[in-house]
mmCIF file of C-alpha atoms and ligand atoms in Angstrom:
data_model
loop_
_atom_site.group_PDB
_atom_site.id
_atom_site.type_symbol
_atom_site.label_atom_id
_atom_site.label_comp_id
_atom_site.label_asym_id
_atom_site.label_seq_id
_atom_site.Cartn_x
_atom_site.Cartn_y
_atom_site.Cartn_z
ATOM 1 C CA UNK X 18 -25.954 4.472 21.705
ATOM 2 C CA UNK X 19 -28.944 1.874 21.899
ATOM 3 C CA UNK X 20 -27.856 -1.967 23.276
ATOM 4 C CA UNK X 21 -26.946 -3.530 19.816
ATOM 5 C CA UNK X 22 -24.519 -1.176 19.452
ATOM 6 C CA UNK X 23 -22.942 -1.907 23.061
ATOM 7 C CA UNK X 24 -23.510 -5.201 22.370
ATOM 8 C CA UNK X 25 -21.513 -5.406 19.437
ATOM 9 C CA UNK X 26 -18.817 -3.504 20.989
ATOM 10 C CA UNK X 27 -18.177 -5.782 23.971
ATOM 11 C CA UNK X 28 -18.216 -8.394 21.269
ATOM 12 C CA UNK X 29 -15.224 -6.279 19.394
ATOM 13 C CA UNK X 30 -13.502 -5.774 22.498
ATOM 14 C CA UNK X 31 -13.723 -9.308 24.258
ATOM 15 C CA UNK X 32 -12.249 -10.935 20.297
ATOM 16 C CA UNK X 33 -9.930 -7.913 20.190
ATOM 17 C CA UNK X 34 -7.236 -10.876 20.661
ATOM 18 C CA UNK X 35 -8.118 -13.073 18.881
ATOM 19 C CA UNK X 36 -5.430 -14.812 16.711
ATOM 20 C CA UNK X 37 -5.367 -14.234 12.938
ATOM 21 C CA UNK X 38 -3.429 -15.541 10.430
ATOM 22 C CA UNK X 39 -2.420 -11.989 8.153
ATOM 23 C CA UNK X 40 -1.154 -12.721 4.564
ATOM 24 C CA UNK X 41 2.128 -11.350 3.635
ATOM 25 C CA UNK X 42 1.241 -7.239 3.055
ATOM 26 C CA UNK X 43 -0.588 -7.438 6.381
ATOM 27 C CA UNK X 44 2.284 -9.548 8.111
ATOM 28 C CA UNK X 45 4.706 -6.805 6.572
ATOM 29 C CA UNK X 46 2.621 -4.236 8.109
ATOM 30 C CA UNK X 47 2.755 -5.880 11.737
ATOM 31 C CA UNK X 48 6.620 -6.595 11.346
ATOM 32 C CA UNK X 49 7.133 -3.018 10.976
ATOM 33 C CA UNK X 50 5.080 -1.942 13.537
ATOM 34 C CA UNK X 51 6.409 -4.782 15.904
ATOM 35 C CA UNK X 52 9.509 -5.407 15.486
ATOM 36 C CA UNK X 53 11.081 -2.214 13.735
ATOM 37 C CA UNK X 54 8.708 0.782 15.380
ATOM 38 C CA UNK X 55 8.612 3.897 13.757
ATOM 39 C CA UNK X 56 10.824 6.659 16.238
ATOM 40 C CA UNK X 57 7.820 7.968 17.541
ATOM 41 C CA UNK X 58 6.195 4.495 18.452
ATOM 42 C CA UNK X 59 9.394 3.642 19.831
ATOM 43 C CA UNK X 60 9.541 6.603 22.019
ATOM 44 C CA UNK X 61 5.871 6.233 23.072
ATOM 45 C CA UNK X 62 6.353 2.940 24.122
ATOM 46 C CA UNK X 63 9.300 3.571 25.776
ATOM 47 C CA UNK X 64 7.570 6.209 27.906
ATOM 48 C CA UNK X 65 4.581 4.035 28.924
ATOM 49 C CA UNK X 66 6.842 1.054 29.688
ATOM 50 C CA UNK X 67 8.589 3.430 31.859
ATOM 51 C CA UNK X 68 5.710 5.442 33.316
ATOM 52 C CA UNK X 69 3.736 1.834 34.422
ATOM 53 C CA UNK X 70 6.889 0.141 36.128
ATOM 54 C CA UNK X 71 7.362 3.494 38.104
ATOM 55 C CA UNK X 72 4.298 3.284 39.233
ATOM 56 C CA UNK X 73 3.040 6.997 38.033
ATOM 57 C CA UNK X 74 0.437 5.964 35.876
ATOM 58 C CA UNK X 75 -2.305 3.320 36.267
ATOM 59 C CA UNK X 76 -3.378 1.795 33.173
ATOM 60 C CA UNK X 77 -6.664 3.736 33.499
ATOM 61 C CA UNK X 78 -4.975 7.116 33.078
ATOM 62 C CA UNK X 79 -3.356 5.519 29.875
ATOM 63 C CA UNK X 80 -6.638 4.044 28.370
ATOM 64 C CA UNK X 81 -7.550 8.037 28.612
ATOM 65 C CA UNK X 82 -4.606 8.943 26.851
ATOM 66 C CA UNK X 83 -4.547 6.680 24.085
ATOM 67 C CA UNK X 84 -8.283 7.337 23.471
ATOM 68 C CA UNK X 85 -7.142 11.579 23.398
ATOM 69 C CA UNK X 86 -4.861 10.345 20.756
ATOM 70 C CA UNK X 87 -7.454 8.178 19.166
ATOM 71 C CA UNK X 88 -10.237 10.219 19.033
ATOM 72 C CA UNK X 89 -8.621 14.219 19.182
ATOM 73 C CA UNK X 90 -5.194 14.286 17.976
ATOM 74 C CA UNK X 91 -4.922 12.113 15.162
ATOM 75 C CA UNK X 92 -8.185 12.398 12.993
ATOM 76 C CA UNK X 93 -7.759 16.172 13.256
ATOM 77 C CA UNK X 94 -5.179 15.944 10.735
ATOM 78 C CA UNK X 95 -8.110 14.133 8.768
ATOM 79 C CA UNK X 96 -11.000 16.890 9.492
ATOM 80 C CA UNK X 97 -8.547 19.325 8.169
ATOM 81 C CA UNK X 98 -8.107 17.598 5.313
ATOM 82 C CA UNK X 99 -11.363 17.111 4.626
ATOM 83 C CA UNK X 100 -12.660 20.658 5.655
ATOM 84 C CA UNK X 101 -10.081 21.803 2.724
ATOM 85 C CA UNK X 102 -11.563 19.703 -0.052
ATOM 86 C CA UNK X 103 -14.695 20.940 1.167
ATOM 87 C CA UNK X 104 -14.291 24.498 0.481
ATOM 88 C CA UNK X 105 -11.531 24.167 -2.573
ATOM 89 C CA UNK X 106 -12.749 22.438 -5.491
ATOM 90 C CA UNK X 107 -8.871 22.449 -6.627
ATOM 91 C CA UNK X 108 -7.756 20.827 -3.565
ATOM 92 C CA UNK X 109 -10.338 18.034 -3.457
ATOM 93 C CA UNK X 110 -9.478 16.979 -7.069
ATOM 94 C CA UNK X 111 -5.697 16.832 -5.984
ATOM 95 C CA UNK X 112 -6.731 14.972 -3.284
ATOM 96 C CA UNK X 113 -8.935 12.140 -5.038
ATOM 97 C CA UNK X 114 -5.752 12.069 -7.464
ATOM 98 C CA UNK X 115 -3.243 11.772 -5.644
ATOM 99 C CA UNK X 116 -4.027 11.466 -1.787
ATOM 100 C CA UNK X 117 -0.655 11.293 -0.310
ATOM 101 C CA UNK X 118 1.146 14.471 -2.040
ATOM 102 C CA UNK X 119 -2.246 16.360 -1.093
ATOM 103 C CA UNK X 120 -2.197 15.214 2.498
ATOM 104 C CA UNK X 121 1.377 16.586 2.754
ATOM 105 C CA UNK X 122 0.631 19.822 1.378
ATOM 106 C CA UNK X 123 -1.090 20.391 4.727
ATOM 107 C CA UNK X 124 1.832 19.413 6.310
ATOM 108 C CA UNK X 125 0.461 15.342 7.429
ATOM 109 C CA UNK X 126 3.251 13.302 6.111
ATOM 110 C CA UNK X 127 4.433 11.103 8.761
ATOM 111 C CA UNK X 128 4.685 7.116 8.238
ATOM 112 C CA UNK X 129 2.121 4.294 7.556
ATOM 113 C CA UNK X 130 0.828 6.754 4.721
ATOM 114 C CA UNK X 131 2.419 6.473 2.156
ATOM 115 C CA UNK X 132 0.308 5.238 -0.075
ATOM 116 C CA UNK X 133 -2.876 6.275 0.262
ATOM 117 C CA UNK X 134 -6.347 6.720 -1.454
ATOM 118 C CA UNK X 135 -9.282 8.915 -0.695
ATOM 119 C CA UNK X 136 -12.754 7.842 -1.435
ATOM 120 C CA UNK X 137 -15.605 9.786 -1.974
ATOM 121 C CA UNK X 138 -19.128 9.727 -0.200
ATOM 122 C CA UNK X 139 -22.101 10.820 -2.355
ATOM 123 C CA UNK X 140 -25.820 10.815 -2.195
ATOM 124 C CA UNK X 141 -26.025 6.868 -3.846
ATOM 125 C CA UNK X 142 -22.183 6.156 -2.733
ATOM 126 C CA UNK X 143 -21.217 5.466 1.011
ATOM 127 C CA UNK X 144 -17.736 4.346 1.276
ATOM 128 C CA UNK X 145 -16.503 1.932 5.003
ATOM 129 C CA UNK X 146 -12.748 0.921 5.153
ATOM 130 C CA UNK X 147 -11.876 -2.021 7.451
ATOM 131 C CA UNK X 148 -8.852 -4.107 7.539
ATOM 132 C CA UNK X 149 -9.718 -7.294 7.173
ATOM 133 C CA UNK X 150 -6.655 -9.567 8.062
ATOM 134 C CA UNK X 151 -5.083 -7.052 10.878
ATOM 135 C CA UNK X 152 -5.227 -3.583 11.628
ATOM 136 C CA UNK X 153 -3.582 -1.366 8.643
ATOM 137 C CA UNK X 154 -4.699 2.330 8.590
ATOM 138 C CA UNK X 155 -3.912 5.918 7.544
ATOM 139 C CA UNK X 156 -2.055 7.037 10.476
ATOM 140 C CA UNK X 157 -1.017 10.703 8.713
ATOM 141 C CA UNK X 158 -4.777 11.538 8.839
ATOM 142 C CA UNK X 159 -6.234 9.663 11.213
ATOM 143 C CA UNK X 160 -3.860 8.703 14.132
ATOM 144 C CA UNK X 161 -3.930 5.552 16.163
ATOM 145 C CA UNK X 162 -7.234 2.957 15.044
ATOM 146 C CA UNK X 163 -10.546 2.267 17.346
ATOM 147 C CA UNK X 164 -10.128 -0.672 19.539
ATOM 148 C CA UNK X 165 -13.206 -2.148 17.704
ATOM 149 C CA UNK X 166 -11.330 -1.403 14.377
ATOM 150 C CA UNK X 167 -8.942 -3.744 15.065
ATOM 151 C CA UNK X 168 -11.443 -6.639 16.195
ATOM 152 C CA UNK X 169 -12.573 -10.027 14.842
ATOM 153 C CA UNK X 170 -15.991 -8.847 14.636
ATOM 154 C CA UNK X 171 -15.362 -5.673 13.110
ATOM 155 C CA UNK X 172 -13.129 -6.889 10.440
ATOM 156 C CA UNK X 173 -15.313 -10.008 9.299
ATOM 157 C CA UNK X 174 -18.843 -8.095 9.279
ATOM 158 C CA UNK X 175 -17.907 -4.709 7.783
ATOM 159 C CA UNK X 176 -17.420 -6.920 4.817
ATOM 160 C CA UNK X 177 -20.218 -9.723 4.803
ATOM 161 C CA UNK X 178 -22.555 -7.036 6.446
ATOM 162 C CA UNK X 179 -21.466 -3.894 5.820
ATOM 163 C CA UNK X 180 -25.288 -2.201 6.702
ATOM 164 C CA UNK X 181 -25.751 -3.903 9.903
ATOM 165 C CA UNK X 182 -22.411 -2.570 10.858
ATOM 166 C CA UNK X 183 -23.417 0.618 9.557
ATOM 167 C CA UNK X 184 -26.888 0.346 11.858
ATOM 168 C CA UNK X 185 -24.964 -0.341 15.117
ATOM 169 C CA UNK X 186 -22.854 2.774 14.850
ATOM 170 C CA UNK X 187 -26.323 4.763 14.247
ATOM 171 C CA UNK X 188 -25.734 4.974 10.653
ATOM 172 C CA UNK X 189 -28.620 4.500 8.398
ATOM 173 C CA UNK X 190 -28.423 4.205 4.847
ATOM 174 C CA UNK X 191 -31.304 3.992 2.194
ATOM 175 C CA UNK X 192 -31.853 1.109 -0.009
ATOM 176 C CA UNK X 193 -30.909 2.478 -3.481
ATOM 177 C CA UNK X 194 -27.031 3.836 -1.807
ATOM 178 C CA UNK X 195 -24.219 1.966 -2.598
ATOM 179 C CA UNK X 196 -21.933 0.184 0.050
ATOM 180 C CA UNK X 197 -18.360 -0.364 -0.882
ATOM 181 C CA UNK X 198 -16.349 -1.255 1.802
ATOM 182 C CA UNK X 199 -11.925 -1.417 0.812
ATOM 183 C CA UNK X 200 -9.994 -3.673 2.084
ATOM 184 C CA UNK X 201 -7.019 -2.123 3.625
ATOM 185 C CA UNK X 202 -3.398 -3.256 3.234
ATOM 186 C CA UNK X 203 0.285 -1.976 4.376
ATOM 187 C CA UNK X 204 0.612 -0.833 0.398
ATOM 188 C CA UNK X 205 -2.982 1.183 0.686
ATOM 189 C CA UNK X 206 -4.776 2.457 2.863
ATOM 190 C CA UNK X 207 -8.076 4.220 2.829
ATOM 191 C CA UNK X 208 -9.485 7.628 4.015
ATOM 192 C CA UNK X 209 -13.439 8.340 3.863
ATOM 193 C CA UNK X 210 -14.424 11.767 1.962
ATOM 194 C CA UNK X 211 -17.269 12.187 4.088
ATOM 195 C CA UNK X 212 -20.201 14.322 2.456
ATOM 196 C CA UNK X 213 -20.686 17.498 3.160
ATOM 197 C CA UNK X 214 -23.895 18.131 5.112
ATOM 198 C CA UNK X 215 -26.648 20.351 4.262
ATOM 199 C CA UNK X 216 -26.534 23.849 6.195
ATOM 200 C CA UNK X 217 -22.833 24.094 6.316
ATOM 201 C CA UNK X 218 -22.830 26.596 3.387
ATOM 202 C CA UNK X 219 -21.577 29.778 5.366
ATOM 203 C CA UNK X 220 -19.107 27.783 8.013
ATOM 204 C CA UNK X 221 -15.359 28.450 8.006
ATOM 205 C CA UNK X 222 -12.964 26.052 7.106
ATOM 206 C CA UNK X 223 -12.289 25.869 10.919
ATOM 207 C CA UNK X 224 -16.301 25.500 11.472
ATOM 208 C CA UNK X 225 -16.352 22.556 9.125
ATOM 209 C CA UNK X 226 -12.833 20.982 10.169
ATOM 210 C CA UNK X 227 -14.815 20.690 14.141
ATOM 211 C CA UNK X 228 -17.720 18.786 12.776
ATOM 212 C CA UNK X 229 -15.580 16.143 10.926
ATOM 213 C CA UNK X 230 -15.023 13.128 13.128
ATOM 214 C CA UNK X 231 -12.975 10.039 13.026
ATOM 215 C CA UNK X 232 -16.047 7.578 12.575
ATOM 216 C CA UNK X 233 -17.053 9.414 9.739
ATOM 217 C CA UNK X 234 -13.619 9.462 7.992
ATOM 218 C CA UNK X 235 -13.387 5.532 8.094
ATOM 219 C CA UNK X 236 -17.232 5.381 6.831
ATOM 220 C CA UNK X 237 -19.166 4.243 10.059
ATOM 221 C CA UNK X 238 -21.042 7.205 10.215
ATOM 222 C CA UNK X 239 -21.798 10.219 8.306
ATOM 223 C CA UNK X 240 -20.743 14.365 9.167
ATOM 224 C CA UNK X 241 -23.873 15.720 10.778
ATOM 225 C CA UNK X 242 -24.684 19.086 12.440
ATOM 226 C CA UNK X 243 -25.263 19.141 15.767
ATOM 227 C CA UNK X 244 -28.844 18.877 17.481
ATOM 228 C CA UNK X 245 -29.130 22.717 17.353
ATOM 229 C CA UNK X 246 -27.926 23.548 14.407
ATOM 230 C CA UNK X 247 -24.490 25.045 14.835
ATOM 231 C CA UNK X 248 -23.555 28.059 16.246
ATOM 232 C CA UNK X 249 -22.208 29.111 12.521
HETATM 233 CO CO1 CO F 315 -3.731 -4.852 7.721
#
């Protein structure tokens, strides 16, 4: 991506630790995830307490990991999701109804998801989630959050300049399309209905589900084809 866009991630990264002061659904949020982890977090941290003080993993090999989980694993669960209200008109209305029971349909059920609600991208409608006082997310459909998600600069701009956020991550949006950008809380969180793009008419679920990317589902970017059109 072009400098601003590095730019503003270092920024994101360097105020990643930056102090905040979350309000009480946020501090809620962090007091489950701190100080009673879900079994799986529990586990997982467990392991890569473990795996460091042994010595048989650097921290590198880690970063790796967690970005696998980021970026593969966990917003899978989210393509899928979205591939399905793609295809089945039936499906998508249960899902902009009633996000979580939809979700679980497809099997995605697992904490920090409870409570959930999908919202919709359209030609004059583009739709960003952020969490403004911490990090709350939809961990059923999208797995772990961006590093950048989580920081200062993220969470402060994506609401006072939601299109210059929108520009760093490549994403450009014409004048007469509406931003809305949801605040995210441990009682609700948000996932991105991306819109489907043009020339995707004959792909397979499957097809689509592969072009659907994390970035897209929290409303950074938008679903595109790739450069050559698909192999569909
Ligand atoms: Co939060």
């Amino acid at each position: 991506m072009d400098g601003t866009r590095r730019g503003f991630l270092k920024a994101a990264v360097t105020a990643a630790g930056a102090a905040v002061t979350p309000d009480r659904a946020h501090a809620r949020d962090s007091v489950q995830n701190q100080a009673v982890p879900s079994d799986l977090t529990l586990r997982v941290k467990s392991l890569e307490s473990l795996l460091l003080e042994k010595g048989l993993v650097d921290r590198a090999a880690l970063d790796a990991l967690i970005d696998t989980m980021e970026h593969k694993v966990g917003p899978r669960n989210g393509a899928r999701v979205v591939a399905r209200a793609w295809i089945d008109p039936a499906y998508k209305k249960r899902l902009l109804e009633n996000a979580p029971a939809a979700i679980a349909e497809l099997g995605y059920n697992s904490g920090q998801g409870e409570h959930m609600l999908v919202v919709e991208n359209g030609p004059k409608v583009h739709n960003l989630i952020v969490c403004t006082l911490c990090s709350c997310y939809p961990w059923p459909v999208l797995g772990l959050p961006p590093v950048w998600y989580k920081s200062a600069p993220y969470r402060s701009r994506a609401v006072i300049d939601p299109r210059g956020i929108l520009r760093e991550f490549g994403t450009q949006l014409a004048e007469d399309v509406e931003v809305r950008v949801w605040d995210s809380t441990a009682e609700l969180r948000y996932l991105v209905l991306p819109e489907r793009p043009a020339g995707t008419e004959k792909m397979t679920e499957e097809q689509l589900a592969a072009l659907i990317t994390r970035d897209a589902m929290v409303g950074v970017a938008k679903v595109t084809l790739p450069p050559s059109g698909g192999n569909a």
